[in-house]
C-alpha atoms as a printed R data frame, in Angstrom:
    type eleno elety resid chain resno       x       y       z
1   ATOM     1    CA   UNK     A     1  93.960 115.360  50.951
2   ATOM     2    CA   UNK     A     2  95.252 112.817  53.501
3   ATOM     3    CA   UNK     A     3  99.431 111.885  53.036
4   ATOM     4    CA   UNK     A     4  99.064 108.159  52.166
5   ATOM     5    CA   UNK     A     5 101.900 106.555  54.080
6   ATOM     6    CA   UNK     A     6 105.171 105.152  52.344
7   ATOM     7    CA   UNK     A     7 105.427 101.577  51.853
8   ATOM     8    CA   UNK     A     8 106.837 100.468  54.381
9   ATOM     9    CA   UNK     A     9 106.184 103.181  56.721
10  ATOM    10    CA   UNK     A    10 103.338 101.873  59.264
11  ATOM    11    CA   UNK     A    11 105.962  98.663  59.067
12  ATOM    12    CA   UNK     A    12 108.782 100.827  60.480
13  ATOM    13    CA   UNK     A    13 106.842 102.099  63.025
14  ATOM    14    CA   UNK     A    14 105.146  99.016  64.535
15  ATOM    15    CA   UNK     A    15 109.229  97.211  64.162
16  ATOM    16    CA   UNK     A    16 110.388  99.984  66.498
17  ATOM    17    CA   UNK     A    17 108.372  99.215  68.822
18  ATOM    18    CA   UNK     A    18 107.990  95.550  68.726
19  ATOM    19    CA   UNK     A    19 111.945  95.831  68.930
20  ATOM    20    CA   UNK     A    20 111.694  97.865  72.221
21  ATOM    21    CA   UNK     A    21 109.329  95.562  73.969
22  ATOM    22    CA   UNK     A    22 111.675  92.719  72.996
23  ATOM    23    CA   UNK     A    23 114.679  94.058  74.587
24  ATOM    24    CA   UNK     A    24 112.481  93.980  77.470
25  ATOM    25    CA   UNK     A    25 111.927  90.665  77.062
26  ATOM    26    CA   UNK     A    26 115.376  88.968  76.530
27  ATOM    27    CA   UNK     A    27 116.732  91.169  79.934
28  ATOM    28    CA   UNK     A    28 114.216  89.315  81.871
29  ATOM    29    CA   UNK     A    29 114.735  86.175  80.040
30  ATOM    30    CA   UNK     A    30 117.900  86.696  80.823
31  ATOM    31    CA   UNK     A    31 117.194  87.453  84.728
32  ATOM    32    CA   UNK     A    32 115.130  84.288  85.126
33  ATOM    33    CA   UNK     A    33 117.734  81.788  83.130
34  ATOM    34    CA   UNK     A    34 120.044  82.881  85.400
35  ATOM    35    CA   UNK     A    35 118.262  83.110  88.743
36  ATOM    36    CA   UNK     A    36 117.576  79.321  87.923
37  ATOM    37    CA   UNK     A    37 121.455  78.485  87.669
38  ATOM    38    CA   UNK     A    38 121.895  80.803  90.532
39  ATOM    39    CA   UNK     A    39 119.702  78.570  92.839
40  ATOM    40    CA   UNK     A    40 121.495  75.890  91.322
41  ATOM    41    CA   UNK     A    41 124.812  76.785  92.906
42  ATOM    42    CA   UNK     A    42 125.822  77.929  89.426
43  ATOM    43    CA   UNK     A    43 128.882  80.864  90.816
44  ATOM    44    CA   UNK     A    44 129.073  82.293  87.453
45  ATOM    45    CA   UNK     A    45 125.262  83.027  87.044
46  ATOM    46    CA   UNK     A    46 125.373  84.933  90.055
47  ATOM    47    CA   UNK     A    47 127.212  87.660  88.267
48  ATOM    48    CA   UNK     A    48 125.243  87.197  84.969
49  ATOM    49    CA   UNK     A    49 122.155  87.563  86.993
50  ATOM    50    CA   UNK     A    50 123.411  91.189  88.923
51  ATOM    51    CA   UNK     A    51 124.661  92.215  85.346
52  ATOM    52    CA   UNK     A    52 120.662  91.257  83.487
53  ATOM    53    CA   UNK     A    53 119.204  93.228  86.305
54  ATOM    54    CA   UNK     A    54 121.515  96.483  85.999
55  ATOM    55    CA   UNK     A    55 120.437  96.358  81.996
56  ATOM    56    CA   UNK     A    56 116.797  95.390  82.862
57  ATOM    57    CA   UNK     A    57 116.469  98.549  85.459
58  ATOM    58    CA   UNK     A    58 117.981 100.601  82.298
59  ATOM    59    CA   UNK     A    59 115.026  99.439  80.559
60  ATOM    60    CA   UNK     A    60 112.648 100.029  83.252
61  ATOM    61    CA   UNK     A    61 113.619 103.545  83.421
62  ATOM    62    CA   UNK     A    62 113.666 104.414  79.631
63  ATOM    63    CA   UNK     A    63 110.051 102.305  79.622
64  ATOM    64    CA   UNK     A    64 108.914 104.856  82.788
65  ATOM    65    CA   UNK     A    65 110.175 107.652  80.334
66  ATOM    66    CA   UNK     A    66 107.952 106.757  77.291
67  ATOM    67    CA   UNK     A    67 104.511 106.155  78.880
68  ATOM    68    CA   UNK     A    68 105.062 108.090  82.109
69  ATOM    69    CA   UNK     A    69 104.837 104.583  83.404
70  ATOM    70    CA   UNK     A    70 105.043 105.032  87.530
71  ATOM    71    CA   UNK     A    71 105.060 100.904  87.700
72  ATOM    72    CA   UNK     A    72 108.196 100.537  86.054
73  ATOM    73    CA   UNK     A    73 109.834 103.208  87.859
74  ATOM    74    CA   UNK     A    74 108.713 101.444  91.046
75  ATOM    75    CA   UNK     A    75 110.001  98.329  89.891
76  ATOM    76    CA   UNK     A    76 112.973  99.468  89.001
77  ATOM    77    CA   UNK     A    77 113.451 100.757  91.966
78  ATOM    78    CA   UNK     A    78 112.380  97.226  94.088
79  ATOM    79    CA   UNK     A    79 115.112  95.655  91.455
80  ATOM    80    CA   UNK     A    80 117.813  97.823  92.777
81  ATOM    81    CA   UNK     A    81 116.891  96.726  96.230
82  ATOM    82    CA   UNK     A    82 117.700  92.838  95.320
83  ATOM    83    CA   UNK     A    83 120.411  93.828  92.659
84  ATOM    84    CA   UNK     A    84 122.849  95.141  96.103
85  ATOM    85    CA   UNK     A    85 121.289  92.099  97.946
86  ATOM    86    CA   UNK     A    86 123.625  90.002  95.133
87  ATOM    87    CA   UNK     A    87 126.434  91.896  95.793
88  ATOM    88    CA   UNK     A    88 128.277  90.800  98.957
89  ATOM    89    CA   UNK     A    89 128.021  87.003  97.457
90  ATOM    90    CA   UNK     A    90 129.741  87.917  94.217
91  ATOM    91    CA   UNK     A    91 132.132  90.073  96.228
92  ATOM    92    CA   UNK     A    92 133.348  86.829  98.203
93  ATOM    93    CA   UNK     A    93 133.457  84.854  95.272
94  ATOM    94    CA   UNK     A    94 135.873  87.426  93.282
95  ATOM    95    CA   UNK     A    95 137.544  87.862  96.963
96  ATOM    96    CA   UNK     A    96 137.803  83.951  97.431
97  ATOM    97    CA   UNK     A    97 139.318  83.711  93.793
98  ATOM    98    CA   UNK     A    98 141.915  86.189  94.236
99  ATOM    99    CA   UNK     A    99 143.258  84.645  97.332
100 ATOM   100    CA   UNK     A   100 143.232  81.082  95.738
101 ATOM   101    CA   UNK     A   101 145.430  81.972  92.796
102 ATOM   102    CA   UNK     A   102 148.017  84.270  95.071
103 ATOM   103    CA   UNK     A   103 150.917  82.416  95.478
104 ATOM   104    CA   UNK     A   104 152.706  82.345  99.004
105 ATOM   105    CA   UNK     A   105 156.289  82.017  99.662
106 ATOM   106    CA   UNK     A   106 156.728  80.178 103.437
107 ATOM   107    CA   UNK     A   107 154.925  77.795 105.699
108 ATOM   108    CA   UNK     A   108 153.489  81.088 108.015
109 ATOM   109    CA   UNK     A   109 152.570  82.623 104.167
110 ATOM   110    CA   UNK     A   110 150.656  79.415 103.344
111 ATOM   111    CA   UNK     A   111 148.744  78.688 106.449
112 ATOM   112    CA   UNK     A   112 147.520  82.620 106.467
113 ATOM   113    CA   UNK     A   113 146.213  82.188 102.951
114 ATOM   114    CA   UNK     A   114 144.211  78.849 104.000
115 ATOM   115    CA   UNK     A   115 142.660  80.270 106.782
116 ATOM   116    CA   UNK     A   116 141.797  83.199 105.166
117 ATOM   117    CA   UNK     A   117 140.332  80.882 102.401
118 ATOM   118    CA   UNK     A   118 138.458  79.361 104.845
119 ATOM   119    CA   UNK     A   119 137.020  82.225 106.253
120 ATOM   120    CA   UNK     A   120 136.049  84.069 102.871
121 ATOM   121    CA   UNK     A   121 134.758  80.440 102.138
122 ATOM   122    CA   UNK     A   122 132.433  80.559 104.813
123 ATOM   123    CA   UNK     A   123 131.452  84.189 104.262
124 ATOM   124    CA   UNK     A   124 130.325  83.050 100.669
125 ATOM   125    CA   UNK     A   125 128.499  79.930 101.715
126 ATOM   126    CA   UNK     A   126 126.200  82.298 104.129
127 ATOM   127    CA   UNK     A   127 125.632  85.454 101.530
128 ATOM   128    CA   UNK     A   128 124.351  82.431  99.294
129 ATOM   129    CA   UNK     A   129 122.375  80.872 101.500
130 ATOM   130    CA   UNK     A   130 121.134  84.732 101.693
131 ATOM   131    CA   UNK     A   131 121.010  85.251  97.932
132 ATOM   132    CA   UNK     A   132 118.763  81.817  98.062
133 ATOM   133    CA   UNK     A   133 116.496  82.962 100.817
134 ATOM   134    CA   UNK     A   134 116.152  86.374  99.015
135 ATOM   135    CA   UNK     A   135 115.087  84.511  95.633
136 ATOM   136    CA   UNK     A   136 112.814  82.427  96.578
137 ATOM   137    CA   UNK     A   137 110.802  85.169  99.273
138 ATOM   138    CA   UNK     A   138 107.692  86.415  98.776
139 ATOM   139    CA   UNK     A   139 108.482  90.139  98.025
140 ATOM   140    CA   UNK     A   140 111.367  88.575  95.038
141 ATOM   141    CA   UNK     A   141 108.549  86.381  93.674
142 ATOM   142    CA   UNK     A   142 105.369  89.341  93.212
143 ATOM   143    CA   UNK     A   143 108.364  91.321  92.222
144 ATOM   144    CA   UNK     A   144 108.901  89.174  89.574
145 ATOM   145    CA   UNK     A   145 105.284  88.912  88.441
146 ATOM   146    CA   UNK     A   146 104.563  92.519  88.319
147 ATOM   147    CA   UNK     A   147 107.851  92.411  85.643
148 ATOM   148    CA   UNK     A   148 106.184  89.859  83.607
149 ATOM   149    CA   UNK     A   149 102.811  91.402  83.673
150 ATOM   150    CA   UNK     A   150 105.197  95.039  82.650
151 ATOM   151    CA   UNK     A   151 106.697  93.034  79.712
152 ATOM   152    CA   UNK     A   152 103.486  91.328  78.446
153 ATOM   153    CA   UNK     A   153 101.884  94.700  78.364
154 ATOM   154    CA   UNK     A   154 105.016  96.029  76.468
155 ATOM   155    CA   UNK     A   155 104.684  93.340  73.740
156 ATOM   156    CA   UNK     A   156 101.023  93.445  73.430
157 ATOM   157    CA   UNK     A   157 100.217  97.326  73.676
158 ATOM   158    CA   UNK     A   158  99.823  99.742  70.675
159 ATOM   159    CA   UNK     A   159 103.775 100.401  69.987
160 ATOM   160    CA   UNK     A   160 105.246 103.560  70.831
161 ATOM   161    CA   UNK     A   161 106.135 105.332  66.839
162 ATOM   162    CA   UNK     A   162 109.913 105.125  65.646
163 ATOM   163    CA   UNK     A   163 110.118 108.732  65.957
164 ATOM   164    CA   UNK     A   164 108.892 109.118  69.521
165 ATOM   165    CA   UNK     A   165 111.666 106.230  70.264
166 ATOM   166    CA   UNK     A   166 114.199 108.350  68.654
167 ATOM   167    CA   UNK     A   167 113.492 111.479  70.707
168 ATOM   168    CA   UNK     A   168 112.972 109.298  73.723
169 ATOM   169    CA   UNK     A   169 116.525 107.887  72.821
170 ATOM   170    CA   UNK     A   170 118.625 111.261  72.120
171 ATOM   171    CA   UNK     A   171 117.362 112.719  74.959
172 ATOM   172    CA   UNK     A   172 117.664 109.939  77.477
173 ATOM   173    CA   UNK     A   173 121.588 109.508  75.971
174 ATOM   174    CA   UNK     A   174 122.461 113.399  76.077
175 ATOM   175    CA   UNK     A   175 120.829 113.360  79.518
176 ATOM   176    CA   UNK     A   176 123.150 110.446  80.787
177 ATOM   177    CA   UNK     A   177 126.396 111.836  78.912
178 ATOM   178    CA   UNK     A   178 125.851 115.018  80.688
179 ATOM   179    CA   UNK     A   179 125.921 112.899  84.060
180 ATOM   180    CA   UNK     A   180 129.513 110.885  82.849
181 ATOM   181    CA   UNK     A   181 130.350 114.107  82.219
182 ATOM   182    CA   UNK     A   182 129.889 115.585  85.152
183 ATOM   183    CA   UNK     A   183 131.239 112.164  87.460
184 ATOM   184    CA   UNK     A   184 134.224 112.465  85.104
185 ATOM   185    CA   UNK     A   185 135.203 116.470  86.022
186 ATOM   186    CA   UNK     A   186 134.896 116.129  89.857
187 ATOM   187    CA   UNK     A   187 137.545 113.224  89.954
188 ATOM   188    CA   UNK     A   188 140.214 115.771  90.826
189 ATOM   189    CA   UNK     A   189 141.999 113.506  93.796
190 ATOM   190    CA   UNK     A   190 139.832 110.823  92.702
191 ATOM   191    CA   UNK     A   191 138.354 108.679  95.645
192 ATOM   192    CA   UNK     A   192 137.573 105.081  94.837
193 ATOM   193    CA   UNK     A   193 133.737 105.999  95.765
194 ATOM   194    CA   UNK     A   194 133.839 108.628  92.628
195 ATOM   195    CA   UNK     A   195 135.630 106.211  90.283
196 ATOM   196    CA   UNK     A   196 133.007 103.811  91.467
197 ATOM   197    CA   UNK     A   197 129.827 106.392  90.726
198 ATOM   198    CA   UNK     A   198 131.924 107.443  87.335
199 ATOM   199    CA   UNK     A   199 132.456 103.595  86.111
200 ATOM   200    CA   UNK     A   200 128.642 102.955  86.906
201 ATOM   201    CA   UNK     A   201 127.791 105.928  84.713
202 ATOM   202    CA   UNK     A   202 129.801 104.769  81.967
203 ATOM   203    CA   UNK     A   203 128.064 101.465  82.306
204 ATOM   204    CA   UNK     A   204 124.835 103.194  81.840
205 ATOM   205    CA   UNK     A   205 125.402 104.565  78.669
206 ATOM   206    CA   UNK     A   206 126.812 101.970  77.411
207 ATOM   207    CA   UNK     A   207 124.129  99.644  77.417
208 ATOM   208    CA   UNK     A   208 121.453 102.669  76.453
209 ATOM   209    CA   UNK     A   209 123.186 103.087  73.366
210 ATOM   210    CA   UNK     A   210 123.072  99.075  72.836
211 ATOM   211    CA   UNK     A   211 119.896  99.426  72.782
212 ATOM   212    CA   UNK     A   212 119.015 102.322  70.822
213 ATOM   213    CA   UNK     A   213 121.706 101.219  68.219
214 ATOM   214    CA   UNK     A   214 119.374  99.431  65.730
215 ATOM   215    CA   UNK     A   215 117.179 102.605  66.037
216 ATOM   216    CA   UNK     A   216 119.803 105.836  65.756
217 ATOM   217    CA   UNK     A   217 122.330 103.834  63.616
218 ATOM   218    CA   UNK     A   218 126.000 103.136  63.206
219 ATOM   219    CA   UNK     A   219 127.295 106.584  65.354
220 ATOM   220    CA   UNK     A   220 125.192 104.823  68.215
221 ATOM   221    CA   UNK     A   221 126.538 101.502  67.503
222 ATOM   222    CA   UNK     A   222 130.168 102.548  67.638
């Protein structure tokens, strides 16, 4: 005779999944909100955006995991590619910061730190006028539709059971503690490229189990 399912049950299944597609959703909410500002001259969203990208590719690649999806590793991929094409803006905004709020001592102190303002000032006003090109270009714009056309098909598919999510989600978290793990044991003489590699590791993990925390519980959460 056939198990009739708990009440409850087919609810918990479907929620899991539903709540996995929408985590797609709100980092690529997230990513368009603040490509907007971005364009804008917003210099703050410019950092949001690099930071909704990292977490979106994390979601592309768990996505690529659970349907042996080849699109979304692609994409993920292509989103790398304009994630480090953010990068030298933000880094002469932080750059242009730091030298504003050093204080100098001396006329020769002062007029170094202005012209070095002015050049970083420059710098940043080019990178953005690259960060704008790189937005609004072809290749950045079907990149962007082949996401949305991803995350539709997330929301509206049949949705992946709570129990394949919960393999899917110890296994991708071991898997990515194993590589912090192993980042974090080579930094004898630690280099600033390996405390770089170890920090983005971290990072990884970090949001992987913000996203599986509703879904493996409070151990996850903490």
């Amino acid at each position: 005779m056939k198990k009739e399912p708990r009440s409850g049950e087919t609810a918990e299944k479907i929620s899991g999944g539903r709540r996995w597609a929408a985590i797609g959703r709100e980092q690529w909410e997230l990513c368009r909100k603040n490509e907007r500002r971005a364009l804008a001259g917003d210099v703050e969203a410019l950092h949001d955006l690099r930071v909704a990208l990292r977490r979106l590719r994390v979601w592309l690649k768990v996505q690529s995991m659970l349907f042996a999806d080849d699109e979304a590793a692609l994409l993920e991929r292509s989103l790398r590619r304009t994630q480090k094409a953010l990068g030298p803006a933000r880094d002469a905004d932080v750059a242009l910061a730091l030298v504003r709020e050093s204080a100098t001592n001396g006329a020769v102190a002062t007029r170094l730190r202005r012209a070095l303002e002015r050049k970083l000032d420059k710098q940043r006003r080019e990178d953005r006028k690259l960060v704008a090109d790189h937005l609004r270009s072809p290749q950045w714009r079907a990149a962007a539709e082949r996401v949305e056309m991803l995350v539709v098909l997330a929301e509206t598919a049949v949705p992946v059971s709570d129990g394949v999510l919960r393999r899917v989600a110890h296994a991708t978290l071991r898997g990515q503690m194993r590589r912090v793990k192993r980042r974090y044991d080579r930094l004898g003489g630690a280099t600033a490229k390996k405390l770089h590699h170890l920090r983005i590791a971290v990072r990884r993990q970090r949001y992987l189990a913000e996203f599986f925390a509703s879904m493996l519980g409070s151990k996850t959460r903490d």
